[in-house]
mmCIF file of C-alpha atoms in Angstrom:
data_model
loop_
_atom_site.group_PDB
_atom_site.id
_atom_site.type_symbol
_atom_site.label_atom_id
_atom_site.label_comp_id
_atom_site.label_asym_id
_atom_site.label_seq_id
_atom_site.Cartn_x
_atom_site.Cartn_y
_atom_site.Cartn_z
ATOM 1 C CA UNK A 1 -25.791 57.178 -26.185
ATOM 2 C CA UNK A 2 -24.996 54.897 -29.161
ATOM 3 C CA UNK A 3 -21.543 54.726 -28.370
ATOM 4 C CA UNK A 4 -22.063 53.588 -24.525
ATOM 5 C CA UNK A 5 -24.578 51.025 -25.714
ATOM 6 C CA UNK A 6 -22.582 49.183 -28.310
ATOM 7 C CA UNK A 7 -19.350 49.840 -25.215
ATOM 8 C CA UNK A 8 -21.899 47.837 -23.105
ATOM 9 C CA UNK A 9 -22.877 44.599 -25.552
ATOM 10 C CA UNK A 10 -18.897 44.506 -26.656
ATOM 11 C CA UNK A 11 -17.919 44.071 -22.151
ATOM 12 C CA UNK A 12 -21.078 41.722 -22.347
ATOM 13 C CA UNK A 13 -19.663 39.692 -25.118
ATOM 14 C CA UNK A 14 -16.305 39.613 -23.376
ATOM 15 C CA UNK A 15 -17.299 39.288 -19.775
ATOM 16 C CA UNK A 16 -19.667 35.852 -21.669
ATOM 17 C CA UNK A 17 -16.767 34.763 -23.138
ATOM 18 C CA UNK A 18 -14.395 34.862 -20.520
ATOM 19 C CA UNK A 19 -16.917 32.961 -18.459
ATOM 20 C CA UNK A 20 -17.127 29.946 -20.948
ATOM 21 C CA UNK A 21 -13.042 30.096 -20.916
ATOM 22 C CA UNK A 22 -13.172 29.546 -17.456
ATOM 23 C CA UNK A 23 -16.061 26.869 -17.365
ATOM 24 C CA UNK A 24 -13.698 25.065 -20.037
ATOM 25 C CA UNK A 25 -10.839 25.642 -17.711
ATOM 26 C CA UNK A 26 -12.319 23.184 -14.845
ATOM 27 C CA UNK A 27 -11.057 19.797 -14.992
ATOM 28 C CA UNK A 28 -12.157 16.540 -13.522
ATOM 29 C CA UNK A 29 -10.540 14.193 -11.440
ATOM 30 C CA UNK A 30 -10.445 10.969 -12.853
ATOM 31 C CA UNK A 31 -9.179 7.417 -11.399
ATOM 32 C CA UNK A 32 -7.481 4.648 -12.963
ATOM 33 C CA UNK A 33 -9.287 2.358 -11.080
ATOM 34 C CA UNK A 34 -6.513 0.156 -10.596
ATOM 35 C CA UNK A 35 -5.327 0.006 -6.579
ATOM 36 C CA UNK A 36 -2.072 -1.133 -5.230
ATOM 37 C CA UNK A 37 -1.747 -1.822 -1.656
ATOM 38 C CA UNK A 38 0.644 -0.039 -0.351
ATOM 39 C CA UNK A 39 1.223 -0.556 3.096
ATOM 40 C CA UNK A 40 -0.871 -3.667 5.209
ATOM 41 C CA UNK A 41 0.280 -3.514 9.254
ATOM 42 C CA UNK A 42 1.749 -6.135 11.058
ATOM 43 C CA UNK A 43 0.584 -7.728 14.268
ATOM 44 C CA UNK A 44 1.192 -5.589 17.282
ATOM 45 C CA UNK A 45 0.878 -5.639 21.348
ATOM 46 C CA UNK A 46 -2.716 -3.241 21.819
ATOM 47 C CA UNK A 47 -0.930 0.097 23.374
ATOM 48 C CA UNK A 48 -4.097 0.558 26.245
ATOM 49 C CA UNK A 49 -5.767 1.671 27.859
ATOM 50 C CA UNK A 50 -8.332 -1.088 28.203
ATOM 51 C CA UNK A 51 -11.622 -1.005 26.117
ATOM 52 C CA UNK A 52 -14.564 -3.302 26.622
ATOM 53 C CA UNK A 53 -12.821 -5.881 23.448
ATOM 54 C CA UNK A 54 -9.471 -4.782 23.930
ATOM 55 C CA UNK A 55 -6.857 -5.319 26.550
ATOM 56 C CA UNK A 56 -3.753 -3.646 27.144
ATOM 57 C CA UNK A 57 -0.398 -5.396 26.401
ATOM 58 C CA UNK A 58 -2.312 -8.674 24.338
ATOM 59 C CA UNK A 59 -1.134 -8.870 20.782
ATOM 60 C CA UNK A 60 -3.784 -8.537 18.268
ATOM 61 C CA UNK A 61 -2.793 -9.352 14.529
ATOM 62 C CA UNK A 62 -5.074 -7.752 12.629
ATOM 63 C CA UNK A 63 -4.924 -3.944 12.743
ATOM 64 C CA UNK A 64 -7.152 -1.628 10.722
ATOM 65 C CA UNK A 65 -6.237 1.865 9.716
ATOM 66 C CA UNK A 66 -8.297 4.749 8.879
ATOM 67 C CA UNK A 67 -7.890 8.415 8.125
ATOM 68 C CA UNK A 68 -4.366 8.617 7.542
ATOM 69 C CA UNK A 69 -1.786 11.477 6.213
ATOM 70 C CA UNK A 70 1.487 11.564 3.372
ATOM 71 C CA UNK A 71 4.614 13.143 4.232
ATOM 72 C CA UNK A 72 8.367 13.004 3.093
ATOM 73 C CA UNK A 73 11.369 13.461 5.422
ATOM 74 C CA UNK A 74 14.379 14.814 5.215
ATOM 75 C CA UNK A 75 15.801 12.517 3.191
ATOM 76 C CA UNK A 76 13.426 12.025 0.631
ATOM 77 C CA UNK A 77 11.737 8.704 2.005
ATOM 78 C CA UNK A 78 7.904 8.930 2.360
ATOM 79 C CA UNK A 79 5.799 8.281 5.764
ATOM 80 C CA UNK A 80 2.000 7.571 6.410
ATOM 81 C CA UNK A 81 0.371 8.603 9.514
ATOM 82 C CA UNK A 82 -3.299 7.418 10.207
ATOM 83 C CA UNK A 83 -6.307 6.064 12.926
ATOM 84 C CA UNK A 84 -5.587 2.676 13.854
ATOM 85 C CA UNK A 85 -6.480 -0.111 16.310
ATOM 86 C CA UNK A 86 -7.245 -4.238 16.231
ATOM 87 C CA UNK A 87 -9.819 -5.037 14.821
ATOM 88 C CA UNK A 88 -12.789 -5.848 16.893
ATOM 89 C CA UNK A 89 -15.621 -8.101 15.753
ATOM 90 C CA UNK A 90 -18.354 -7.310 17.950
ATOM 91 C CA UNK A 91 -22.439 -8.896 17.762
ATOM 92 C CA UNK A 92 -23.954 -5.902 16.479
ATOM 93 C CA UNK A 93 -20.418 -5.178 14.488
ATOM 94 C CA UNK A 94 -21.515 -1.624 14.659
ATOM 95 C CA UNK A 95 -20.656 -1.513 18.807
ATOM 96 C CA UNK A 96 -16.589 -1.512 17.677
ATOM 97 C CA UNK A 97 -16.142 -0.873 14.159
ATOM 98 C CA UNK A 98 -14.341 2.035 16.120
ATOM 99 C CA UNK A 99 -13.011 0.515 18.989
ATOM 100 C CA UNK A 100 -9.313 1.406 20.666
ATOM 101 C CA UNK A 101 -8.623 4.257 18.043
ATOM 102 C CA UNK A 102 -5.870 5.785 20.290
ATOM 103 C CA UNK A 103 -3.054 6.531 18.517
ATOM 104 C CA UNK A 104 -1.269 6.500 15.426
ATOM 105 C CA UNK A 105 -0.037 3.614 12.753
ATOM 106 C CA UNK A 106 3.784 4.872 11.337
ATOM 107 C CA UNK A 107 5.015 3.575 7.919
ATOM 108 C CA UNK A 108 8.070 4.514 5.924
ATOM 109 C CA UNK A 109 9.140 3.367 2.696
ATOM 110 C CA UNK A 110 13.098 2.600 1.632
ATOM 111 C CA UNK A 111 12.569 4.392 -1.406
ATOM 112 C CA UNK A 112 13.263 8.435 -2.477
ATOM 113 C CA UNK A 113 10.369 8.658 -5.098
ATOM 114 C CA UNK A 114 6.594 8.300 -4.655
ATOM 115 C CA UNK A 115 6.525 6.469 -8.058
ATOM 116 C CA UNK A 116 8.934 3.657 -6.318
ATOM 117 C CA UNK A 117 6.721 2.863 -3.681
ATOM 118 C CA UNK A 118 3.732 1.753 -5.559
ATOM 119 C CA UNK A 119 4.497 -1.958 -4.686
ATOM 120 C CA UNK A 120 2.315 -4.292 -2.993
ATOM 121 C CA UNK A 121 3.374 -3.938 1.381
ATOM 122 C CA UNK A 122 6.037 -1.811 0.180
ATOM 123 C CA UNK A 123 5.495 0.306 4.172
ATOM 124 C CA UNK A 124 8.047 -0.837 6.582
ATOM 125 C CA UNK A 125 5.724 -0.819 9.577
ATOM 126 C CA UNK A 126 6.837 1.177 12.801
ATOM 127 C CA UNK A 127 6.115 1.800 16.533
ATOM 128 C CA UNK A 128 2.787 3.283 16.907
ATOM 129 C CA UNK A 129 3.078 7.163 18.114
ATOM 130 C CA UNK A 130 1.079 9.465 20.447
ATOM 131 C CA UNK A 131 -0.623 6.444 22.185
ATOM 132 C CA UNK A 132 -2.361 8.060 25.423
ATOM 133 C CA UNK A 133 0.950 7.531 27.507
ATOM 134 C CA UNK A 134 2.580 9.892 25.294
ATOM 135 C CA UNK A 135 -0.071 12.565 25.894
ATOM 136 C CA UNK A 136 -0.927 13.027 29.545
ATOM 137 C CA UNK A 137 -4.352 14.875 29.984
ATOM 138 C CA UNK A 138 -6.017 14.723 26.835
ATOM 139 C CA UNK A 139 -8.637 12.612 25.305
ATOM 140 C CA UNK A 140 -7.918 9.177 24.788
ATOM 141 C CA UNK A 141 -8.935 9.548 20.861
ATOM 142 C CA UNK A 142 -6.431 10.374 18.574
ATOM 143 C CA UNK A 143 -7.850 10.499 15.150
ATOM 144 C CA UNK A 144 -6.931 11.451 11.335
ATOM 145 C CA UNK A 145 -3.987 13.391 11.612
ATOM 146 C CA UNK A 146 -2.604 15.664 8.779
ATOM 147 C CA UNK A 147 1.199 17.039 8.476
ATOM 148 C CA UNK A 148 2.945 20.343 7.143
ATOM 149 C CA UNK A 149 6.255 21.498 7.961
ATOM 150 C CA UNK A 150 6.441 25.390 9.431
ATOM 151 C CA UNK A 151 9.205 26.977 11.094
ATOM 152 C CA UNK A 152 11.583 23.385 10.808
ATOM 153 C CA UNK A 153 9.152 21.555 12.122
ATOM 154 C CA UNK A 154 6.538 19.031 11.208
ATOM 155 C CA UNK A 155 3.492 19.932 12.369
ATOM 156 C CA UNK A 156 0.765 17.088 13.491
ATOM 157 C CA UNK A 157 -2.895 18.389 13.731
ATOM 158 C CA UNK A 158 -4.862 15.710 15.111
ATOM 159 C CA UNK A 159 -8.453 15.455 16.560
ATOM 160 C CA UNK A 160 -11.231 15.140 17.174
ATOM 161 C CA UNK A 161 -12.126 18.103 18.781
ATOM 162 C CA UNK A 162 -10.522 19.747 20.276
ATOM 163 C CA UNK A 163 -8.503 19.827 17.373
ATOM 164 C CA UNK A 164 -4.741 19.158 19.142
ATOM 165 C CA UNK A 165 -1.429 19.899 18.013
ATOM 166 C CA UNK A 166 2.133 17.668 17.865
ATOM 167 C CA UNK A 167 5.839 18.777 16.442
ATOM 168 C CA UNK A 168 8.566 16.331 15.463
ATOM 169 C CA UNK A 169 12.043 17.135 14.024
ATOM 170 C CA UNK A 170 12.120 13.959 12.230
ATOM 171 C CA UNK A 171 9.001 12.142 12.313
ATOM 172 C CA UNK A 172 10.177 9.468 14.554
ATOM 173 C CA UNK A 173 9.161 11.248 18.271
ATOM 174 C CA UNK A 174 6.768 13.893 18.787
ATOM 175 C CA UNK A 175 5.805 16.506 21.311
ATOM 176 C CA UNK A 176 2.225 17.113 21.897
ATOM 177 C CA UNK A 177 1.106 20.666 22.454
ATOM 178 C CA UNK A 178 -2.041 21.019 23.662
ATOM 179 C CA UNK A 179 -5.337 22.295 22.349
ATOM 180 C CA UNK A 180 -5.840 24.407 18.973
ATOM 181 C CA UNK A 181 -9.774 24.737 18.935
ATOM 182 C CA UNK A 182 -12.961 22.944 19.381
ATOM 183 C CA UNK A 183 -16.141 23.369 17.870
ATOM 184 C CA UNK A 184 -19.229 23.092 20.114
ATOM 185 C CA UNK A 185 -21.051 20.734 17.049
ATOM 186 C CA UNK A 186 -17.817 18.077 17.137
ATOM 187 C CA UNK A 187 -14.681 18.676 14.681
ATOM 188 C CA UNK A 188 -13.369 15.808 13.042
ATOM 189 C CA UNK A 189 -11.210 14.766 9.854
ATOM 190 C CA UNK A 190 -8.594 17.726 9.983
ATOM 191 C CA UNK A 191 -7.009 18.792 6.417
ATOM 192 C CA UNK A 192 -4.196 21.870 6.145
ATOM 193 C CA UNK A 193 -4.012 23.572 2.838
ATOM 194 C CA UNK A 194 -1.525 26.885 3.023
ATOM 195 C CA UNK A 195 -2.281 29.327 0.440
ATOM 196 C CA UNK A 196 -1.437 32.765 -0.023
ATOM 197 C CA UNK A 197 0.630 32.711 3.517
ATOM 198 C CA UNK A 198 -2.675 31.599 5.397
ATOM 199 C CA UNK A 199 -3.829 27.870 6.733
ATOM 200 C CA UNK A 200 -6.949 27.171 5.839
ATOM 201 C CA UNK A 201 -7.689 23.847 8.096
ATOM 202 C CA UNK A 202 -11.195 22.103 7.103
ATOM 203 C CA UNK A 203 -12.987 19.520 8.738
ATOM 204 C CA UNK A 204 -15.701 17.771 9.307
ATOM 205 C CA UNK A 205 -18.689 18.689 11.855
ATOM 206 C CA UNK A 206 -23.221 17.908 11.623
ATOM 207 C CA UNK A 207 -23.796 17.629 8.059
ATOM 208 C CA UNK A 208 -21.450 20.138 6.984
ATOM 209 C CA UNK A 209 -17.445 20.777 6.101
ATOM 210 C CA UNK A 210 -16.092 23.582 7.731
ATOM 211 C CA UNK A 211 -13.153 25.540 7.971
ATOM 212 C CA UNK A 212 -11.125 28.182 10.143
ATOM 213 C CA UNK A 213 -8.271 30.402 9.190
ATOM 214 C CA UNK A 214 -4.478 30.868 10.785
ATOM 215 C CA UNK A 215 -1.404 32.896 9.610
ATOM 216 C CA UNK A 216 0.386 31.010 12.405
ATOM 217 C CA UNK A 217 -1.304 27.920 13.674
ATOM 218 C CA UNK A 218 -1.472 28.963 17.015
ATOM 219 C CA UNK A 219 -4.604 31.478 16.500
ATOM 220 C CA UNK A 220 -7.619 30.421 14.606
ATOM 221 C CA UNK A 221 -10.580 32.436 13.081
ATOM 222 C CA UNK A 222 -14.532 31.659 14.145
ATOM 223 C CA UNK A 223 -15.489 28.447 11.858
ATOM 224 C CA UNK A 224 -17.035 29.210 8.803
ATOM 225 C CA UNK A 225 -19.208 26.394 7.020
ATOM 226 C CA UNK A 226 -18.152 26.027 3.681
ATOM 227 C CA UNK A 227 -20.301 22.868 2.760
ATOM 228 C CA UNK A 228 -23.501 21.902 3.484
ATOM 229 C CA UNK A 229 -24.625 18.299 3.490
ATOM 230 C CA UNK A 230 -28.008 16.930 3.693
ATOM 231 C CA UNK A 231 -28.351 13.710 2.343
ATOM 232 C CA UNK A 232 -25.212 12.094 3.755
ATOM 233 C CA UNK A 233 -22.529 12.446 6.681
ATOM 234 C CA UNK A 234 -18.981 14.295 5.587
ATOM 235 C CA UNK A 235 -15.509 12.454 6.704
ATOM 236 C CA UNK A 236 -12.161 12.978 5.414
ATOM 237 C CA UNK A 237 -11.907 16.407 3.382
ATOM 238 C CA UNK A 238 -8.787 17.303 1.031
ATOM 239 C CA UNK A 239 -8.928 20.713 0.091
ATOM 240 C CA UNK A 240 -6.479 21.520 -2.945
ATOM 241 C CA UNK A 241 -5.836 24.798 -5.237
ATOM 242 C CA UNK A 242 -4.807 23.586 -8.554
ATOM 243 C CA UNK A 243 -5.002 25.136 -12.045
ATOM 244 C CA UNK A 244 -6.650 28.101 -10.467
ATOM 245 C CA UNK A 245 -9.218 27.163 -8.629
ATOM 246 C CA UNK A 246 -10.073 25.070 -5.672
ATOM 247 C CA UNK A 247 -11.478 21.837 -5.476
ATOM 248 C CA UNK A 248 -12.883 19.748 -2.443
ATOM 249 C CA UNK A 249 -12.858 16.032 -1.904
ATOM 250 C CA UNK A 250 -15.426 14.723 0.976
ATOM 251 C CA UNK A 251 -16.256 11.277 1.590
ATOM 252 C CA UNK A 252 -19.711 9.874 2.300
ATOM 253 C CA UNK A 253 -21.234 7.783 4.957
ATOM 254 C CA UNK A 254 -24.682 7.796 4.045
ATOM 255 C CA UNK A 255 -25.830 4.724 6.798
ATOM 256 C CA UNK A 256 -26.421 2.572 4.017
ATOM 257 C CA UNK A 257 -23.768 -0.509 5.413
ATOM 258 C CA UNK A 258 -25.272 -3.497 6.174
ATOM 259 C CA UNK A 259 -23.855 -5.069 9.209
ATOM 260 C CA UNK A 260 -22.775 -8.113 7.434
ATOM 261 C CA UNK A 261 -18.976 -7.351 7.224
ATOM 262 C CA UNK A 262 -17.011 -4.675 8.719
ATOM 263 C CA UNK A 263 -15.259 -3.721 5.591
ATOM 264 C CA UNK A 264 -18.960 -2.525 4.491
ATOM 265 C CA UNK A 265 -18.874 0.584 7.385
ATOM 266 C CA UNK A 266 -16.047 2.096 5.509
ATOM 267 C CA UNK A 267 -17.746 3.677 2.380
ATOM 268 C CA UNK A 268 -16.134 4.145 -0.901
ATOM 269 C CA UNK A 269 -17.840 7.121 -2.097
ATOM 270 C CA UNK A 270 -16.132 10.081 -2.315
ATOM 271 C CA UNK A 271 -17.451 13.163 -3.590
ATOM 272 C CA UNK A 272 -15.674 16.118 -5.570
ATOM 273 C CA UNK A 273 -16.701 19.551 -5.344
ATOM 274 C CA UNK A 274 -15.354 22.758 -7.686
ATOM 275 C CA UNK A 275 -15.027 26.150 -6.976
ATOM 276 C CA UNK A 276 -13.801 29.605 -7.264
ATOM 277 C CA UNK A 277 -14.400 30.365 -3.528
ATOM 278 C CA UNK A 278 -12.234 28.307 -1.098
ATOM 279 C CA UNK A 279 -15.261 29.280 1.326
ATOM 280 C CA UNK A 280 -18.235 28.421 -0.368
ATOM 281 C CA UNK A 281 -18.842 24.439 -2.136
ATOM 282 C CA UNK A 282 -22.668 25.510 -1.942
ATOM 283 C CA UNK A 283 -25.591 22.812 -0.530
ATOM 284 C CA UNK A 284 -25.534 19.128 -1.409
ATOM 285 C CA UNK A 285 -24.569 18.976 -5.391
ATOM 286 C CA UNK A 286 -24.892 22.343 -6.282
ATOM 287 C CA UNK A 287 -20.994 22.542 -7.023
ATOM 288 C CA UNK A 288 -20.212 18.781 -7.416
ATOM 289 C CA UNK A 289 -18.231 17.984 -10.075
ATOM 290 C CA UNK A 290 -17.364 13.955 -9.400
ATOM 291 C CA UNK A 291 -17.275 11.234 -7.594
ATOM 292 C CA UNK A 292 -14.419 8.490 -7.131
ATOM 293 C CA UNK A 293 -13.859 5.271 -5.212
ATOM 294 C CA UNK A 294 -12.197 5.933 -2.224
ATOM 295 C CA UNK A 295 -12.468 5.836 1.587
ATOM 296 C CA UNK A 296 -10.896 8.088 3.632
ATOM 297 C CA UNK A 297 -8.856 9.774 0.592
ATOM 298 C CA UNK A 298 -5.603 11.715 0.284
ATOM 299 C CA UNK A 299 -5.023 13.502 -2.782
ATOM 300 C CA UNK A 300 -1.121 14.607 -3.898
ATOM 301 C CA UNK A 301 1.535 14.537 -5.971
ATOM 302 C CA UNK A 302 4.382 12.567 -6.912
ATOM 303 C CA UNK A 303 7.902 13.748 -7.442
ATOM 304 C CA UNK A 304 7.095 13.590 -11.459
ATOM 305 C CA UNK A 305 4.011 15.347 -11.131
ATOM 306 C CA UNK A 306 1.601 12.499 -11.544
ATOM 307 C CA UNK A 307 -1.614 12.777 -8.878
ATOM 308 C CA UNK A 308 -2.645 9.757 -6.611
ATOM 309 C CA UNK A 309 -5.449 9.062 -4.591
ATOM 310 C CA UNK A 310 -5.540 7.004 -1.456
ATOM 311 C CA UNK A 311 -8.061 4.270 -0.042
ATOM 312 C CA UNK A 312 -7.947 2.404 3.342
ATOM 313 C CA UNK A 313 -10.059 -0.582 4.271
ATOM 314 C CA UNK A 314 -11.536 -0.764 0.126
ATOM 315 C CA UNK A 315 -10.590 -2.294 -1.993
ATOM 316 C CA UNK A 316 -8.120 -4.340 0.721
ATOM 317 C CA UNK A 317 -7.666 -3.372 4.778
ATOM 318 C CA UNK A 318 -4.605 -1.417 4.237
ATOM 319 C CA UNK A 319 -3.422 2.020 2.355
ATOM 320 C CA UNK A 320 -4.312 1.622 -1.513
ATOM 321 C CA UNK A 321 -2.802 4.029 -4.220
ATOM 322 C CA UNK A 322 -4.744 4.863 -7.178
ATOM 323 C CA UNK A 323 -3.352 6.782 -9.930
ATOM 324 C CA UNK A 324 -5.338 9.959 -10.617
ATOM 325 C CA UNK A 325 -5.371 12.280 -13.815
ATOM 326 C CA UNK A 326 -7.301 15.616 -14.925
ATOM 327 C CA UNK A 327 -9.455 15.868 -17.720
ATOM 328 C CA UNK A 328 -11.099 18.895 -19.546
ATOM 329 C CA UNK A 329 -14.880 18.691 -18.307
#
C-alpha cells in the first residue's frame, strides 16, 4: 500500500511539473508598434452595380480596403487580396461605412522576399477581381477572402455566407465555384488553417467564432463554436498552430465609434486567445492571453522567419505591416 502511495505523489509531482513546463512554454505575441504602409490604392472606375452613393462606371479616388488575405506566387512575389469599395461619406456615416463592397482589391509587390516589401506604397495596384460580372448568380457581397494552394491551385474562400469558393492558376483570373456552406446565424470573416491533413476554416457568426472541418474543401462538418463572445462583436479571426499549441486572433467591434470620422468604425483592438484545443478558446477572457493594435489582422511569416501583423484603415487607410515577436509569458 506504501509503495502505490508514494508511486502516486511521485506521477503527482511529475504530472505538476510538466504542467508548469507547459504554462512556461506559452508565449505572447508582442508588436513593435511601429507600422509601415504597405500598399494605399489608386483611384479607380466603381465596378457596379449601382448603390444608393455609388454609380457604376464614375471614378472614385479614394478606395478603402478591409479584410484582406497574403499570398506568394509562383515566382516568389507576394499578393494581397481584400474587401474594398470608394469610400462613401454618408449623414449618419454609419448608412455606408460599408457601401459597394463587391469585389476584391489585387496588389503585388516587385520584390521575392516579404522583408523587401516593407516600404511605404510598395503594392503595385491591379484590376479589381470577382466583381459581380464575374460571378453570375450569387450575392452581390464579396467579402474577406483567404487563400491556400491544394491540388495546384489557389484556392479563394470568400463570403459572407454562404461561404463561396474561387480557383486561379496564377492569381491573376479566377473561376468561381459556387457555394461551400452557410450558417443559418450569418458566417463572415473566413480563415483556413490546414493541420494534420484537415482544414479547419473559422469564422465569424452572433457573438461567437466558429469553425467547421474538411479533408477536401468540398465537404464540411456541422459548425462547432469554438469562442464565445459577450461583451463585443468578433471580425477577422487568424487561427495559427505554433510552438505547440494554438493560438487565436479576433478583432473587436464593441459599438463604441463615434460617428465623427469613418476611420473610427474600424476598431483597432484585437484580441489573442491561447490554447491546447483548436476547438475550445472558452467564454469572453477565460483563455485570453493579449491584445494588439490592429484592425482586420493577418498574422504570418516572412521568408527569414520573422512574424508580421497586418492593419487596414489604422493607423493609415491602406495595408500596414507591423513587426511581431514571441515572448516567454
Amino acid at each position: 500500500m506504501k509503495t502505490i502511495l508514494n508511486l502516486f505523489i511521485v506521477v503527482s509531482v511529475l504530472l505538476f511539473q510538466y504542467q508548469l513546463v507547459a504554462q512556461e512554454q506559452v508565449l505572447i505575441p508582442k508588436q513593435a508598434n511601429e507600422y509601415v504602409r504597405i500598399y494605399k490604392a489608386d483611384g479607380d472606375y466603381f465596378f457596379g452595380p449601382d448603390t444608393p452613393e455609388l454609380k457604376e462606371g464614375k471614378w472614385y479616388h479614394e478606395w478603402v480596403p478591409n479584410d484582406h488575405t497574403f499570398v506568394k506566387d509562383k515566382v516568389g512575389k507576394w499578393h494581397i487580396f481584400g474587401i474594398t469599395h470608394p469610400l462613401v461619406e454618408t449623414d449618419p456615416l454609419k448608412k455606408g461605412i460599408h457601401e459597394g463592397e463587391y469585389a476584391s482589391f489585387h496588389a503585388v509587390s516587385y520584390a521575392t522576399t516579404f522583408k523587401e516589401t516593407l516600404k511605404e506604397d510598395h503594392y503595385n495596384d491591379l484590376s479589381k477581381i470577382l466583381t459581380p460580372k464575374d460571378r453570375p448568380g450569387e450575392i452581390l457581397a464579396n467579402h474577406a477572402p483567404y487563400i491556400i494552394k491544394k491540388d495546384g491551385l489557389y484556392q479563394m474562400v470568400y463570403g459572407h455566407s454562404p461561404m463561396r469558393l474561387a480557383v486561379s492558376t496564377n492569381l491573376y483570373d479566377w473561376i468561381p465555384k459556387g457555394e461551400l456552406f452557410s450558417d443559418k446565424d450569418g458566417a463572415r470573416d473566413p480563415n483556413l488553417l490546414f493541420y494534420k491533413s484537415t482544414y479547419y476554416l473559422t469564422y465569424c457568426s452572433i457573438k461567437s467564432v466558429r469553425m467547421v472541418s474538411s479533408t477536401d474543401l468540398i465537404n464540411w462538418s456541422d459548425p462547432k463554436t469554438i469562442l464565445k463572445t459577450n461583451k463585443f462583436d468578433p471580425e477577422s479571426p487568424t487561427l495559427l498552430f505554433y510552438n505547440n499549441t494554438f493560438y487565436l486572433f479576433v478583432c473587436a467591434w464593441e459599438d463604441d465609434w463615434d460617428e465623427k470620422d469613418i476611420q473610427g468604425a474600424y476598431t483597432h483592438k484585437a484580441y489573442v486567445y491561447n490554447s491546447d484545443n483548436l476547438t475550445d478558446f472558452g467564454v469572453d477572457a477565460e483563455k485570453e492571453i493579449t491584445v494588439l493594435n490592429s484592425h482586420a489582422p493577418e498574422i504570418f511569416q516572412g521568408e527569414d522567419g520573422q512574424w508580421y501583423i497586418s492593419s487596414v484603415e489604422w493607423p493609415n487607410r491602406g495595408v500596414n505591416i507591423d513587426k511581431l515577436e514571441w515572448i516567454k509569458k
